[in-house]
Short mmCIF file of C-alpha atoms in Angstrom, two decimals:
data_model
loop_
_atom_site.label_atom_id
_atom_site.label_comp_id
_atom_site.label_asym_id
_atom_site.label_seq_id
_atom_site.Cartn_x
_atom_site.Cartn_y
_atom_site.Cartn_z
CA UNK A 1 20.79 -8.96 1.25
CA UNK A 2 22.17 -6.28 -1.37
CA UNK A 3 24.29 -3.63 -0.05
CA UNK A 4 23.14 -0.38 -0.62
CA UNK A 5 25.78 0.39 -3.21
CA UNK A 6 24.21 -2.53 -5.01
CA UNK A 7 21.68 -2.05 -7.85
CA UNK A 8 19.77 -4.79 -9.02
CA UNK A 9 16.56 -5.76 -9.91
CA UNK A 10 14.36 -7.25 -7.49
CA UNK A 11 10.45 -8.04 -7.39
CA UNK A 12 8.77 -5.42 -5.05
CA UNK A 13 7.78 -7.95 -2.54
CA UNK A 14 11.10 -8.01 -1.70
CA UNK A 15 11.87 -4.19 -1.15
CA UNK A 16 9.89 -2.85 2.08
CA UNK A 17 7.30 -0.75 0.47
CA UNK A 18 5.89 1.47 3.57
CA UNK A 19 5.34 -1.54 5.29
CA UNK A 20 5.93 -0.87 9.18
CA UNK A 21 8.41 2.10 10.16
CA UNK A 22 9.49 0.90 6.53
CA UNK A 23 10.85 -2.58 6.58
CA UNK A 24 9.12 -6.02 5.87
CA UNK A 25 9.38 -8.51 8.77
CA UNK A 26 9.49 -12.48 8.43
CA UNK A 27 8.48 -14.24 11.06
CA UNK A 28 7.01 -17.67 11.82
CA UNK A 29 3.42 -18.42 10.34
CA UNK A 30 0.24 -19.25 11.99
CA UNK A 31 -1.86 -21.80 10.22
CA UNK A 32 -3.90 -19.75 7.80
CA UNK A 33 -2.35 -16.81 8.63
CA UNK A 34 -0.88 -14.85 6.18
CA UNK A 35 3.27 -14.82 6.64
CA UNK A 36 5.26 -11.38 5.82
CA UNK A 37 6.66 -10.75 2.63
CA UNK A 38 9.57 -12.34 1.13
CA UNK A 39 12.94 -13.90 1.88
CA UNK A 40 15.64 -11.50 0.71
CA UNK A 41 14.94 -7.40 1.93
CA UNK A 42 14.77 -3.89 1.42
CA UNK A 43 14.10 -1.66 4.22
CA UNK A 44 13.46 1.89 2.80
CA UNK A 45 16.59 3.89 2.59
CA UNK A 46 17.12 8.02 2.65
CA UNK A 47 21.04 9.41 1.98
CA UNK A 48 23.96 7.46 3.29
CA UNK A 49 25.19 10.54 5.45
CA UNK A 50 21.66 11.18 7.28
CA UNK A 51 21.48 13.66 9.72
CA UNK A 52 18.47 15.33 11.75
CA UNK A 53 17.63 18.88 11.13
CA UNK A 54 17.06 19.77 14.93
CA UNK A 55 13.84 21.55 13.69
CA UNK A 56 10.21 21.05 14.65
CA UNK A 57 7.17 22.04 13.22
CA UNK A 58 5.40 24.44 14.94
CA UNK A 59 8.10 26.49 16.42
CA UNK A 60 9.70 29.78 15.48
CA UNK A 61 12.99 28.33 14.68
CA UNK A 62 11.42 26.19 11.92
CA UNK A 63 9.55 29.36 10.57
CA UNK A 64 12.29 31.35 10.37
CA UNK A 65 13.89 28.69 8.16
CA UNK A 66 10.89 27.54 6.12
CA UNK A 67 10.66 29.66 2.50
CA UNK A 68 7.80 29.39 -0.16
CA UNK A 69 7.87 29.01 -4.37
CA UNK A 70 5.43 29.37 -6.18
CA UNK A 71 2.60 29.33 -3.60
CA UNK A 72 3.89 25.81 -1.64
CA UNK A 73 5.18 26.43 1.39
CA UNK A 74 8.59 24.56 1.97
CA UNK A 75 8.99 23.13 4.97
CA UNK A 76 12.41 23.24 6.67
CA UNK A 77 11.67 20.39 8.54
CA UNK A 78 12.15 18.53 4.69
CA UNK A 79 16.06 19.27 4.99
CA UNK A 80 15.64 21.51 1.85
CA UNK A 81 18.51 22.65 0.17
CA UNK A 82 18.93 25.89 -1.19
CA UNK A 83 18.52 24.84 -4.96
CA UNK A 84 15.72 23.01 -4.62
CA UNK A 85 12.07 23.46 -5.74
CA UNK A 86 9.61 21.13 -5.10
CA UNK A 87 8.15 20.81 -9.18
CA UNK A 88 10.24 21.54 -12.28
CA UNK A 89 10.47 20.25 -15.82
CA UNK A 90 10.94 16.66 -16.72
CA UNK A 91 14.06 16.13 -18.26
CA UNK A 92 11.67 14.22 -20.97
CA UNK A 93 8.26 14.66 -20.47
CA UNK A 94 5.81 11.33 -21.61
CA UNK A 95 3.78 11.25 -24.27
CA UNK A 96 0.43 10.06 -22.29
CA UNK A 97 0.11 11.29 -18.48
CA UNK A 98 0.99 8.38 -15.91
CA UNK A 99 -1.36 6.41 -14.63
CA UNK A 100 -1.54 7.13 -10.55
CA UNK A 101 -2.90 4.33 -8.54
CA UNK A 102 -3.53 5.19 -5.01
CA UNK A 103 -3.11 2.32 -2.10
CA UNK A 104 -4.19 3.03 1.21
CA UNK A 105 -3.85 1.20 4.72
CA UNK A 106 -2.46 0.69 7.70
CA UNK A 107 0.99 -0.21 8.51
CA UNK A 108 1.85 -3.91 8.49
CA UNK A 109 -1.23 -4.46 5.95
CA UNK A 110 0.61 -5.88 3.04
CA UNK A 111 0.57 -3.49 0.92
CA UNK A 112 4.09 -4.91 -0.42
CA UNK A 113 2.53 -8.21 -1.15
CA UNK A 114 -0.34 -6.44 -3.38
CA UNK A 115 2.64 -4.11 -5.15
CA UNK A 116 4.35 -7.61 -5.90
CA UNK A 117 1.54 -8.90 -8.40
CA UNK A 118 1.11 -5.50 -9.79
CA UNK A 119 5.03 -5.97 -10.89
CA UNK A 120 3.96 -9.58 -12.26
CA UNK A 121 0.49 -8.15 -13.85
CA UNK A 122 2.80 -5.64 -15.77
CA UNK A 123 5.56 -7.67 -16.67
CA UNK A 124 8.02 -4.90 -14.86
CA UNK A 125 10.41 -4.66 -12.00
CA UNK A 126 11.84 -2.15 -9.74
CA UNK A 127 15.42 -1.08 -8.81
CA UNK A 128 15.92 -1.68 -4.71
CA UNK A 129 16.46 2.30 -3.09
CA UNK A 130 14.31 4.56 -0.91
CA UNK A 131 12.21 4.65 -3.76
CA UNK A 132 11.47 1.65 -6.16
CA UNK A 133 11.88 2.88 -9.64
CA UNK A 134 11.65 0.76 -12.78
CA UNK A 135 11.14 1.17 -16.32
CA UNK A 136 7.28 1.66 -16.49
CA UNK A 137 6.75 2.01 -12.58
CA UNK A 138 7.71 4.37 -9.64
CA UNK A 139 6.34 3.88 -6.07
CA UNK A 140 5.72 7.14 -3.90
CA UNK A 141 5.74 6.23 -0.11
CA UNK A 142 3.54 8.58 1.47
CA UNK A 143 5.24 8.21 5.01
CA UNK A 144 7.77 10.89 3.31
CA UNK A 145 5.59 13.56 3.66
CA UNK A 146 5.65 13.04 7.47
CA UNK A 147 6.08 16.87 8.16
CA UNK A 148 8.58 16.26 11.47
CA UNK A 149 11.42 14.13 11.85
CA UNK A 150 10.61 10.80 14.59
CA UNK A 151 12.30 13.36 17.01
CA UNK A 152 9.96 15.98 15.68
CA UNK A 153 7.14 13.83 16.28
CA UNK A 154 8.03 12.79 19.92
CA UNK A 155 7.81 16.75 21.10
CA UNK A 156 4.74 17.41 19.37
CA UNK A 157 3.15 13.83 20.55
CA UNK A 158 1.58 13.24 17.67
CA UNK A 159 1.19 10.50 15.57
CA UNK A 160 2.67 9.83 12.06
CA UNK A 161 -1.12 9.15 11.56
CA UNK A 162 -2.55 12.24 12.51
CA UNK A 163 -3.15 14.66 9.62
CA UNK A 164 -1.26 17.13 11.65
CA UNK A 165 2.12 15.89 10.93
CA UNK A 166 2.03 15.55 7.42
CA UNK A 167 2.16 17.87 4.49
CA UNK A 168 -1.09 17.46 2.37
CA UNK A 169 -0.80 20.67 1.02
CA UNK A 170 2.91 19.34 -0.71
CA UNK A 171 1.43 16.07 -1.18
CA UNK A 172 -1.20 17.19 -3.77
CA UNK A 173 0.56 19.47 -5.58
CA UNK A 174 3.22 17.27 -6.25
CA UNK A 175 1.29 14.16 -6.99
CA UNK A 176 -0.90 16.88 -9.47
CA UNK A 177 2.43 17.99 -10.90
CA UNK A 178 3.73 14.17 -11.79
CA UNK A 179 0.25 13.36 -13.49
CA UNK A 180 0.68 16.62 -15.77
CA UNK A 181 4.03 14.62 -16.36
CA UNK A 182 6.27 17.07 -14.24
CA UNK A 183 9.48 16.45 -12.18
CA UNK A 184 9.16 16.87 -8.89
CA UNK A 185 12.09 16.93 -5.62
CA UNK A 186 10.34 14.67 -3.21
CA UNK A 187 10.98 14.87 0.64
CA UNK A 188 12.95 11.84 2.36
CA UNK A 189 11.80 9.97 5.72
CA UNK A 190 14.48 7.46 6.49
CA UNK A 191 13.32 5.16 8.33
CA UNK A 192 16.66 3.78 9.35
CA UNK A 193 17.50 6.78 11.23
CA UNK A 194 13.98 8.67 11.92
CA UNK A 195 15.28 11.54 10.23
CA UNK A 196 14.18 13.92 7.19
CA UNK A 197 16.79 13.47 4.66
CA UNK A 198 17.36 15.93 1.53
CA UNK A 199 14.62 15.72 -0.87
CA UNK A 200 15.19 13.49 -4.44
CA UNK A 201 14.72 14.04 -7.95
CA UNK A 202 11.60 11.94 -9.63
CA UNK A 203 11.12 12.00 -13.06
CA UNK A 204 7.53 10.96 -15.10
CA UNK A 205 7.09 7.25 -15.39
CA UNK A 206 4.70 5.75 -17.05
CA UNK A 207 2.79 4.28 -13.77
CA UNK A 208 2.54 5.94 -10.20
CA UNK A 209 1.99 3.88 -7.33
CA UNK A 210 0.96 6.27 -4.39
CA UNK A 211 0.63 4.05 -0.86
CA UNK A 212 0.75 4.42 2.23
CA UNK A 213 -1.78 5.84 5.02
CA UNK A 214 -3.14 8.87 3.29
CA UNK A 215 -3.37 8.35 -0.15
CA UNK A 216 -7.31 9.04 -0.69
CA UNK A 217 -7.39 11.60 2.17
CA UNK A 218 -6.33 14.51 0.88
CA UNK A 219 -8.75 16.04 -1.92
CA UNK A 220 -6.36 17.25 -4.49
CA UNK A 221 -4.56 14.15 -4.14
CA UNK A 222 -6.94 11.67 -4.41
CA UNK A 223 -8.72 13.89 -7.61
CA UNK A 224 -5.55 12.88 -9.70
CA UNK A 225 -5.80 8.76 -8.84
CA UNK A 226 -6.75 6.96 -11.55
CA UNK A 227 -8.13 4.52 -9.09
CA UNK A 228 -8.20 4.17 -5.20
CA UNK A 229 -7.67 1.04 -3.37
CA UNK A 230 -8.46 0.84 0.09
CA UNK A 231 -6.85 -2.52 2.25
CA UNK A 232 -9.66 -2.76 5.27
CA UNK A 233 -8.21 -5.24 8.10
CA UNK A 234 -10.55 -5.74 10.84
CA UNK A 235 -8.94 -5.29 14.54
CA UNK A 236 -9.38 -9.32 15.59
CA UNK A 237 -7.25 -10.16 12.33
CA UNK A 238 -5.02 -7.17 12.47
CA UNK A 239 -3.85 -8.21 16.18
CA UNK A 240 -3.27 -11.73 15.13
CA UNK A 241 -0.71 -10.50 12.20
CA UNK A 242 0.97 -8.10 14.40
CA UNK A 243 1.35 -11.11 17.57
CA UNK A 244 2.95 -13.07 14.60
CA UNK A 245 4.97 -10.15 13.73
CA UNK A 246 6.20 -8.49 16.88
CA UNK A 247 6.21 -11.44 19.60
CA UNK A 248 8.97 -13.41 17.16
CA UNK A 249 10.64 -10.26 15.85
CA UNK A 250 10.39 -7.74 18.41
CA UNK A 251 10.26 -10.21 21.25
CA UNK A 252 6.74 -8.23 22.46
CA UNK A 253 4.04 -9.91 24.71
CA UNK A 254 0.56 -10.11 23.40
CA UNK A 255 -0.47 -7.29 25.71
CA UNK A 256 2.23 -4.65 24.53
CA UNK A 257 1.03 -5.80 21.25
CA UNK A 258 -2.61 -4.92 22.10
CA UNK A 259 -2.15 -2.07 23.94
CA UNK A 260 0.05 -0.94 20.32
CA UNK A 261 -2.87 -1.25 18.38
CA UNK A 262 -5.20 0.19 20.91
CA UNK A 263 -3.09 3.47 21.37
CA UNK A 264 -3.32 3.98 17.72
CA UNK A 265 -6.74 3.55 17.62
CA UNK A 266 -8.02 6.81 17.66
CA UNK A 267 -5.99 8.48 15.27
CA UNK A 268 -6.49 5.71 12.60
CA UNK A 269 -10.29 5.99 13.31
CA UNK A 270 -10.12 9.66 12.66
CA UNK A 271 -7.39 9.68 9.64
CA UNK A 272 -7.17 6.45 8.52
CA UNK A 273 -10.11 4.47 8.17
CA UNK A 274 -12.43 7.37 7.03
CA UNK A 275 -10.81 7.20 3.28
CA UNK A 276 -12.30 3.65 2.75
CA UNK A 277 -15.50 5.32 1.40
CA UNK A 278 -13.74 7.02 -1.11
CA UNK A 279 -11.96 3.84 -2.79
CA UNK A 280 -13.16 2.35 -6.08
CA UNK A 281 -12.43 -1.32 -4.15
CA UNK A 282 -11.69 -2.19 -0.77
CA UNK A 283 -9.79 -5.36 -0.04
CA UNK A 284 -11.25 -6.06 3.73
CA UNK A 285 -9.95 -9.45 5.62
CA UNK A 286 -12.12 -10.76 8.52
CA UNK A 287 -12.05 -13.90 10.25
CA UNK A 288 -13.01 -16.97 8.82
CA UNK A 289 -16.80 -18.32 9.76
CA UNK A 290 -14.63 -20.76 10.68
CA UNK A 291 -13.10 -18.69 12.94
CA UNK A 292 -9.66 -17.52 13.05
CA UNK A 293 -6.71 -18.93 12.12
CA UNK A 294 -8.50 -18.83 8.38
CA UNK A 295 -9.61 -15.63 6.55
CA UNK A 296 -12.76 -14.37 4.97
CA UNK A 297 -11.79 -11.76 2.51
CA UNK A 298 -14.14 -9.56 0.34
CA UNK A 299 -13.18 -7.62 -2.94
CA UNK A 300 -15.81 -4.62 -2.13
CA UNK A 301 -16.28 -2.92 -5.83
CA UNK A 302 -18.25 0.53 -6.09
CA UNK A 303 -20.26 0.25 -8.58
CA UNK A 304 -19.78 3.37 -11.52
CA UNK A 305 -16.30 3.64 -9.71
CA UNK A 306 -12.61 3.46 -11.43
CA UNK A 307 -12.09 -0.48 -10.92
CA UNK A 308 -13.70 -2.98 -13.53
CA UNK A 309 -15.92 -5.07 -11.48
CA UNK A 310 -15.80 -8.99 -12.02
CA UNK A 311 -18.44 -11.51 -10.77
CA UNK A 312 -18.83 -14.99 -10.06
CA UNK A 313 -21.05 -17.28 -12.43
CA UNK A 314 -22.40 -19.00 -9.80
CA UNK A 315 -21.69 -19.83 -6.04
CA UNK A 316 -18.73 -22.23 -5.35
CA UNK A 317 -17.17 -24.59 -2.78
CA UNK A 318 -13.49 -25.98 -3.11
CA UNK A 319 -12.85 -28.99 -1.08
CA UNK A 320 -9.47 -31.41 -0.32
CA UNK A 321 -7.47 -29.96 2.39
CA UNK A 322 -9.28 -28.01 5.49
CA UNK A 323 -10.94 -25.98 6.23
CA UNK A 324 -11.46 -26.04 2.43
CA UNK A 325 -13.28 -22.81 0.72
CA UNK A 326 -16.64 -21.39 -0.58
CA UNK A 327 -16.58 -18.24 -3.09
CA UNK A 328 -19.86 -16.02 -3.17
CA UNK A 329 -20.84 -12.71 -4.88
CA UNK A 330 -23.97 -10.26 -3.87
CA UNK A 331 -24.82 -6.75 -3.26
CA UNK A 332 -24.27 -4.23 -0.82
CA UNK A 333 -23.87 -0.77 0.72
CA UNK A 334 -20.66 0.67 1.41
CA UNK A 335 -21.35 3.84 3.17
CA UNK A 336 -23.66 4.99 1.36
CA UNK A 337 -22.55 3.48 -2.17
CA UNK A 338 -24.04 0.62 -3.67
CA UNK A 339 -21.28 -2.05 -4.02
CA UNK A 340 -21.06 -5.43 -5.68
CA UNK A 341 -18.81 -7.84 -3.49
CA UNK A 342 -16.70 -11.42 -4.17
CA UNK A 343 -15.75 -13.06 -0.85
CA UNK A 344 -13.36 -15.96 -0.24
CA UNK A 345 -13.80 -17.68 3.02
CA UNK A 346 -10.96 -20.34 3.63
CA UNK A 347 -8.35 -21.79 1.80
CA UNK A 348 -7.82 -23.75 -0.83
CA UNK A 349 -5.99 -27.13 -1.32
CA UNK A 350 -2.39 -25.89 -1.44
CA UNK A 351 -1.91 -29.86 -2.92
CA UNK A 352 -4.49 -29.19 -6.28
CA UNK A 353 -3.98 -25.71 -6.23
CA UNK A 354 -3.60 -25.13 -10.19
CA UNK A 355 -7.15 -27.21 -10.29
CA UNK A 356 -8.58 -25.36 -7.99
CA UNK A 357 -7.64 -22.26 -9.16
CA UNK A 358 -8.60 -22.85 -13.08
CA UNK A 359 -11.67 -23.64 -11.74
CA UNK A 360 -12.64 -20.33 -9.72
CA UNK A 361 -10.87 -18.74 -12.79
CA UNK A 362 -13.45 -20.88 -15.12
CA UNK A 363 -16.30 -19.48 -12.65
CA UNK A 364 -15.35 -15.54 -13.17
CA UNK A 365 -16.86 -13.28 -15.49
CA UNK A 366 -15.21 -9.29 -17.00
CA UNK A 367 -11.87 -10.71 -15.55
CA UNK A 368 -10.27 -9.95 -18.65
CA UNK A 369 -7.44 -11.79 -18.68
CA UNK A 370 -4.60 -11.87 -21.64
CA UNK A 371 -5.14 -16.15 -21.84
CA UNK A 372 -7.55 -17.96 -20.24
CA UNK A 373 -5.41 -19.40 -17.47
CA UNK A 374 -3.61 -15.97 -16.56
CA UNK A 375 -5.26 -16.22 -13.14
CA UNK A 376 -3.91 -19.62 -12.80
CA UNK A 377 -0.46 -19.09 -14.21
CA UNK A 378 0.07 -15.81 -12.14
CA UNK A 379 -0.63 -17.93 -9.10
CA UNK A 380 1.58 -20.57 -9.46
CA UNK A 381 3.83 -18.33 -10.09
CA UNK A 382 3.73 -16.89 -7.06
CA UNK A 383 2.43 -19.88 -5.28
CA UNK A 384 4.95 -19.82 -1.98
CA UNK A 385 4.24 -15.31 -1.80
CA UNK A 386 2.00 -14.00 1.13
CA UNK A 387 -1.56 -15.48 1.58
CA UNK A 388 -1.71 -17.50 -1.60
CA UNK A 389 -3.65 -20.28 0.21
CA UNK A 390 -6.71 -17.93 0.72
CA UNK A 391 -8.28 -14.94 -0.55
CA UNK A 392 -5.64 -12.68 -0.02
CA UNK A 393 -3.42 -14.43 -3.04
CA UNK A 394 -6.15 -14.68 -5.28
CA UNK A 395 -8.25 -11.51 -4.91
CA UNK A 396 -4.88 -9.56 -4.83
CA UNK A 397 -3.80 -11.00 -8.37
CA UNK A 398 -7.51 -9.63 -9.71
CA UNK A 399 -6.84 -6.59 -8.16
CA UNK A 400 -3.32 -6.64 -10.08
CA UNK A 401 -4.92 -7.69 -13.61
CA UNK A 402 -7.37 -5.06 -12.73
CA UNK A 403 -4.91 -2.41 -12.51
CA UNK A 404 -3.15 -3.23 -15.55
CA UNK A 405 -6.27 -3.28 -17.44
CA UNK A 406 -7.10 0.41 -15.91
CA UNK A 407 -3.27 1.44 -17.61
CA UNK A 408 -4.29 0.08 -20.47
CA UNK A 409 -7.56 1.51 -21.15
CA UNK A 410 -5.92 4.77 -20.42
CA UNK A 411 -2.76 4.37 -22.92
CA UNK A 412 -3.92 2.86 -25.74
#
């Protein structure tokens, strides 16, 4: 593992990307289940000297230290300094306005496995820190705007989740101010310590990746995304990842696991889940027909929304190893929105898997790839990442291709 002094250049699924309390967790896999991201890691940093602020919001204390520019209110539960505001000039401001793609989800949902083949769809990487930064592409955790420190949060008892403890109102105008290709100071959670660290400097980049779990909720926010993708893990599947997780990593039983989940149930219904009917496509996992340990995942795509829709040529089923897969497409209604939907349900022969790959690539149409086999070759590439035997690997590199034909339809 790098030190933090360290600076080199590592794929994204490799630096922890918002990805529970901000770390990435290996542990053993389940057949069919999808392992955690990769085998050197990041956890999200904040300044090497972090200390808490001893504030909490509400309380007088924090409003006697809290000051406002230019209409935002500046919460001194952000460890502010003095010279700080939170949006300024870019030291060089871009030619085209960035391209802001938001990612929502829960925690644990691999969101650092779909940021990985957005890297490899856009021929970039990312420097390791608190927050990745490369040459064309910076990633905003959202878990920064967490209003209190984890101390904060335990004397309010709220959840990071609620909308309550974090600062929408910041949020928006500073994801508005990087799209007009402003500089903004962005608050620190370090999830090392649980504390609010100084605020750092961002500068424009050419591509804005926005995740974590409140990317689409907030309405000034989610107006300046480019396009909105929503991860949608139903509970059955999400328990079996996080007994995978926590039992060989955290040493949990399977009922401190469930009663985890079951605690943060209500918020995530309330906060959470809610901003699925405002994504252009919804990546949603649910257990196999074959039943669990495989997957059934569905690329959901609103129709007349930001993402370029693909669709199968025909129905399709992969045999070799088991459980083997079938690929379908047909039409639905997403709350209220007419969607067109590809599901995966199985895996695919890990043994053939460039055969079997060309040939769903063969079967898709307005894919849009750069060759013919990009599908293919961006698969074997990555053919030992997160979920590649399923639907997870392959719908996530569309969604990747997808993005990078979204930045270039809006450079060029």
């Amino acid at each position: 593992m790098p030190s933090r002094s360290q600076s080199v250049l590592l794929p994204l699924g490799l630096v922890a990307a918002c990805l529970y309390a901000g770390r990435v967790f290996v542990a053993p896999r389940a057949p069919g289940l999808r392992p955690r991201a990769g085998k050197a890691l990041v956890a999200l940093q904040g300044a090497a000297s972090s200390v808490p602020t001893g504030l909490v919001y509400p309380s007088p204390e924090e409003a006697a230290k809290t000051r406002e520019v230019d209409g935002i209110k500046l919460y001194s539960t952000h460890a502010w300094t003095d010279d700080m505001v939170p949006i300024l000039e870019a030291e060089s401001k871009p030619e085209q306005a960035p391209v802001m793609i938001g990612v929502a989800a829960d925690s644990g949902c691999g969101k650092s496995t779909v940021l990985r083949r957005v890297l490899g769809a856009l021929g970039t990487e990312v420097k390791p820190g608190h927050t990745a930064i490369g040459d064309m592409l910076t990633v905003i955790c959202l878990d920064d705007y967490h209003i209190n420190d984890r101390a904060g949060r335990k004397a309010t008892s709220l959840s990071a989740l609620d909308a309550r403890e974090n600062d929408f109102a910041l949020m928006g105008a500073q994801i508005e101010a990087l799209k007009q290709g402003k500089a903004i100071y962005k608050p620190i959670y370090n999830h090392d310590t649980g504390n609010k660290d100084p605020p750092e400097l961002i500068q424009p980049n050419k591509v804005f990746v926005v995740e974590g779990l409140h990317p689409i909720y907030d309405e000034k926010a989610r107006a300046n995304l480019d396009m909105a993708l929503y991860i949608d893990i139903v509970n059955d599947v999400k328990f079996a990842w996080k007994i995978q997780r926590d039992v060989a990593e955290r040493g949990w039983t399977e009922d401190q696991v469930r009663e985890d989940i079951e605690k943060r149930l209500p918020d995530f219904a309330e906060y959470v889940d809610p901003q699925k009917k405002d994504a252009d496509v919804v990546l949603r996992y649910e257990p196999s027909d074959q039943g669990l340990p495989y997957l059934k995942v569905k690329l959901i795509q609103k129709k007349g929304g930001a993402f370029p829709a693909i669709s199968l040529k025909k129905e399709m089923t992969l045999t070799g190893s088991k459980p083997g897969a079938t690929l379908k497409q047909y039409d639905d209604d997403w709350y209220g929105s007419p969607v067109s939907v590809v599901e995966m349900d199985g895996e695919i022969d890990m043994d053939n898997m460039a055969e079997q790959v060309a040939e769903i690539e063969a079967n898709l149409e307005g894919l849009n790839g750069r060759s013919p086999s990009e599908l293919t070759d961006a698969m074997v590439k990555l053919k030992d990442s997160p979920g590649s035997q399923n639907g997870t690997g392959l719908l996530q590199a569309i969604i990747a291709m997808k993005i990078r034909e979204v930045y270039d339809k809006l450079t060029q």
